[in-house]
Amino acid sequence: MPAQQKKLIFCTAGVLSFACALGTAAAVGTQLWVRGTILCTTGALLVNATGPELHKFIGEIQYGLFSGQRVRQCGLGGRPFQFSFFPDLLKIIPASIHVSVILFCTVLIVFALVGAGFFMLNAFGSPYETLHGPVGLYLWSFIACSCGCLIMILFSSEVKIHHLSEKIANFKEGTFTFKTHSEQFANSFWTILVCSLVHFLNALLIRFAGFEFPFSKSKDSGTITGGVDLMY
């Protein structure tokens, strides 16, 4: 492939990696990871609410990795409540999983920036062996993509398996009991998915640029080695 096309491919991959780093950093600081509604089961049972009356007992909840807000509805109008995971909710959430999600987000940002820098070095400079060459580019892309996948798996398990929304909804609630009515992942969660796909795409761009995979061996080298062996 001509050098100009390789530069264009590496520049594109570098810009995509840098955009993913910025997108992940922005996603970490938002409250748009999960959105949902919560039902005040205690209030609904007290008045035997059904049909349209049930909407008076359905509140809203949204949260991210560090903070969030909920609006509780128990028949007397909405009452908003702001909360933060650290240190308010640390005792009721799966702290090890939650901290792991934050750590992997940090690693994803770091390696996305590292990958962007090495893509630019390969585009405008002379690629060095291993670290700046194809092996390094595959490595940074693989680590970033793997971190994105781990973030989604861990956070999904925290929300769905450990019922994170219900634990947040019932935080400091002694009289009323809340149950998750509906919940869905919001924009920041899907940003991580897009970033993971972008890093996988970057690995394909490296291959498209003409670089072999690090674990593949050239047939020519084996042929030449065999010829040398025959000479001796």
Coordinates of C-alpha atoms in Angstrom, one line a residue:
M1 CA 0.0 0.0 0.0
P2 CA 1.3 3.5 -0.8
A3 CA 2.8 5.5 2.1
Q4 CA 0.2 8.3 1.7
Q5 CA -2.7 5.8 2.2
K6 CA -1.0 4.3 5.2
K7 CA -0.6 7.8 6.7
L8 CA -4.3 8.5 6.1
I9 CA -5.3 5.2 7.7
F10 CA -3.1 5.8 10.8
C11 CA -4.3 9.4 11.1
T12 CA -7.9 8.2 11.0
A13 CA -7.2 5.5 13.6
G14 CA -5.4 8.1 15.8
V15 CA -8.3 10.6 15.6
L16 CA -10.8 7.8 16.4
S17 CA -8.8 6.7 19.4
F18 CA -8.5 10.3 20.7
A19 CA -12.2 10.8 20.2
C20 CA -12.9 7.6 22.2
A21 CA -10.7 8.8 25.0
L22 CA -12.6 12.1 25.2
G23 CA -16.0 10.3 24.9
T24 CA -15.1 7.9 27.7
A25 CA -13.9 10.7 30.0
A26 CA -17.2 12.6 29.3
A27 CA -19.3 9.5 29.9
V28 CA -17.6 8.8 33.3
G29 CA -18.6 12.2 34.6
T30 CA -22.3 12.1 33.6
Q31 CA -25.4 10.7 35.3
L32 CA -26.6 9.1 32.0
W33 CA -25.6 5.5 32.5
V34 CA -29.0 4.2 33.6
R35 CA -32.5 5.7 33.4
G36 CA -35.6 4.1 34.7
T37 CA -38.8 4.3 36.7
I38 CA -39.5 3.1 40.3
L39 CA -42.8 2.0 41.7
C40 CA -43.8 2.8 45.3
T41 CA -45.3 -0.6 46.1
T42 CA -46.2 0.3 49.7
G43 CA -48.3 3.4 48.6
A44 CA -49.9 1.5 45.7
L45 CA -50.9 -1.4 47.9
L46 CA -52.4 1.0 50.6
V47 CA -54.9 2.5 48.2
N48 CA -55.1 -0.5 45.9
A49 CA -54.0 1.6 42.9
T50 CA -54.6 0.2 39.4
G51 CA -54.6 1.5 35.9
P52 CA -54.2 5.3 35.6
E53 CA -54.0 5.7 39.4
L54 CA -50.8 3.7 39.4
H55 CA -48.9 6.5 37.6
K56 CA -49.2 8.6 40.8
F57 CA -46.8 6.1 42.5
I58 CA -44.2 5.8 39.7
G59 CA -41.2 7.9 40.1
E60 CA -38.0 8.3 38.1
I61 CA -34.3 7.5 38.6
Q62 CA -31.1 8.1 36.7
Y63 CA -27.5 7.7 37.8
G64 CA -23.9 7.3 36.6
L65 CA -20.8 6.1 38.2
F66 CA -20.4 8.7 40.9
S67 CA -23.8 10.3 41.5
G68 CA -27.5 10.4 40.4
Q69 CA -30.9 11.5 41.3
R70 CA -34.3 10.0 41.9
V71 CA -37.8 11.4 42.1
R72 CA -40.0 9.4 44.5
Q73 CA -43.8 9.3 43.9
C74 CA -46.0 8.1 46.7
G75 CA -49.2 9.7 45.8
L76 CA -48.3 13.2 47.1
G77 CA -46.3 14.5 44.2
G78 CA -42.7 14.1 43.2
R79 CA -39.9 14.6 45.7
P80 CA -36.4 14.8 44.2
F81 CA -33.4 13.4 46.0
Q82 CA -29.8 13.7 45.0
F83 CA -27.3 11.0 45.9
S84 CA -23.6 10.1 45.4
F85 CA -22.0 6.7 45.4
F86 CA -19.0 7.8 47.5
P87 CA -19.5 7.7 50.4
D88 CA -23.3 7.6 50.7
L89 CA -24.1 4.3 48.9
L90 CA -20.8 2.5 49.5
K91 CA -22.3 0.1 52.0
I92 CA -25.3 -1.0 50.0
I93 CA -23.8 -1.4 46.5
P94 CA -21.3 -4.1 45.3
A95 CA -18.4 -1.8 45.9
S96 CA -15.7 -4.0 44.4
I97 CA -17.6 -4.2 41.0
H98 CA -18.4 -0.5 41.0
V99 CA -14.8 0.5 41.7
S100 CA -13.6 -2.0 39.1
V101 CA -15.8 -0.3 36.5
I102 CA -14.3 3.1 37.3
L103 CA -10.7 1.6 37.2
F104 CA -11.3 0.0 33.8
C105 CA -12.8 3.3 32.5
T106 CA -9.5 5.0 33.6
V107 CA -7.4 2.3 31.9
L108 CA -9.6 2.7 28.7
I109 CA -9.0 6.4 28.6
V110 CA -5.2 6.0 29.2
F111 CA -4.7 3.3 26.5
A112 CA -7.0 5.2 24.0
L113 CA -4.7 8.2 24.4
V114 CA -1.6 6.0 24.1
G115 CA -3.0 4.3 21.0
A116 CA -3.8 7.7 19.5
G117 CA -0.2 8.9 20.1
F118 CA 1.4 5.8 18.6
F119 CA -0.9 5.9 15.6
M120 CA 0.2 9.5 14.9
L121 CA 3.9 8.5 15.4
N122 CA 3.4 5.8 12.8
A123 CA 1.7 8.2 10.5
F124 CA 4.2 11.0 10.6
G125 CA 7.4 9.4 11.9
S126 CA 9.4 6.3 11.4
P127 CA 7.8 3.3 13.2
Y128 CA 10.0 1.7 15.8
E129 CA 10.1 -2.1 16.3
T130 CA 7.5 -3.6 18.6
L131 CA 6.5 -0.6 20.7
H132 CA 5.7 1.8 17.9
G133 CA 5.3 -0.8 15.2
P134 CA 2.3 -3.1 14.3
V135 CA 2.7 -5.2 17.5
G136 CA 2.3 -2.2 19.7
L137 CA -0.6 -0.9 17.7
Y138 CA -2.4 -4.2 18.0
L139 CA -1.6 -4.3 21.7
W140 CA -3.0 -0.9 22.5
S141 CA -6.2 -1.5 20.5
F142 CA -6.7 -4.9 22.1
I143 CA -6.3 -3.6 25.6
A144 CA -8.7 -0.6 25.0
C145 CA -11.3 -2.9 23.4
S146 CA -11.0 -5.4 26.2
C147 CA -11.4 -2.8 28.8
G148 CA -14.6 -1.5 27.1
C149 CA -16.0 -5.0 27.1
L150 CA -15.2 -5.5 30.7
I151 CA -16.8 -2.2 31.7
M152 CA -20.1 -3.2 30.0
I153 CA -20.1 -6.7 31.5
L154 CA -19.3 -5.5 35.0
F155 CA -21.7 -2.6 35.0
S156 CA -24.5 -4.7 33.4
S157 CA -24.1 -7.4 36.1
E158 CA -24.1 -4.7 38.8
V159 CA -27.4 -3.2 37.5
K160 CA -29.2 -6.4 36.5
I161 CA -27.9 -9.1 38.7
H162 CA -27.3 -7.1 41.9
H163 CA -30.4 -4.9 41.3
L164 CA -28.6 -1.6 41.7
S165 CA -31.6 0.5 40.9
E166 CA -33.7 -1.0 43.6
K167 CA -30.9 -0.6 46.2
I168 CA -30.6 3.1 45.3
A169 CA -34.4 3.6 45.3
N170 CA -34.7 2.1 48.8
F171 CA -31.8 4.0 50.2
K172 CA -32.8 5.7 53.5
E173 CA -36.4 4.5 53.1
G174 CA -37.8 3.1 56.3
T175 CA -41.5 3.2 55.6
F176 CA -41.9 2.9 51.8
T177 CA -40.6 0.1 49.6
F178 CA -39.7 0.8 46.0
K179 CA -39.5 -1.7 43.1
T180 CA -37.9 -1.2 39.7
H181 CA -40.7 -0.6 37.2
S182 CA -38.5 -0.1 34.2
E183 CA -34.9 0.6 33.5
Q184 CA -32.7 0.9 30.4
F185 CA -29.1 1.8 29.8
A186 CA -28.6 5.4 28.7
N187 CA -26.2 7.3 26.4
S188 CA -23.0 7.0 28.5
F189 CA -23.2 3.2 28.6
W190 CA -23.7 3.0 24.8
T191 CA -20.7 5.4 24.4
I192 CA -18.5 2.7 25.9
L193 CA -19.9 0.2 23.5
V194 CA -19.2 2.5 20.5
C195 CA -15.6 3.1 21.8
S196 CA -15.0 -0.7 22.1
L197 CA -16.2 -1.2 18.5
V198 CA -14.0 1.7 17.3
H199 CA -10.9 0.1 18.9
F200 CA -11.8 -3.2 17.2
L201 CA -12.1 -1.2 13.9
N202 CA -8.7 0.3 14.5
A203 CA -7.2 -3.2 14.6
L204 CA -8.8 -3.9 11.3
L205 CA -7.4 -0.7 9.9
I206 CA -3.9 -1.7 10.9
R207 CA -4.4 -5.0 9.0
F208 CA -5.8 -3.1 6.1
A209 CA -2.7 -0.9 6.1
G210 CA -0.7 -4.0 5.2
F211 CA 0.7 -5.1 8.6
E212 CA 0.5 -8.8 9.4
F213 CA -0.9 -9.9 12.8
P214 CA 1.8 -10.2 15.4
F215 CA 1.4 -14.0 15.8
S216 CA 1.4 -14.7 12.0
K217 CA 4.6 -15.9 10.3
S218 CA 5.8 -15.1 6.9
K219 CA 6.0 -18.0 4.5
D220 CA 9.0 -16.5 2.8
S221 CA 11.1 -16.5 5.9
G222 CA 10.4 -20.2 6.4
T223 CA 11.4 -20.9 2.8
I224 CA 14.6 -18.9 3.0
T225 CA 15.5 -20.6 6.3
G226 CA 15.0 -24.0 4.7
G227 CA 17.2 -23.1 1.8
V228 CA 20.0 -22.0 4.1
D229 CA 19.8 -25.2 6.0
L230 CA 20.1 -27.2 2.8
M231 CA 23.3 -25.2 1.9
Y232 CA 24.9 -26.4 5.1

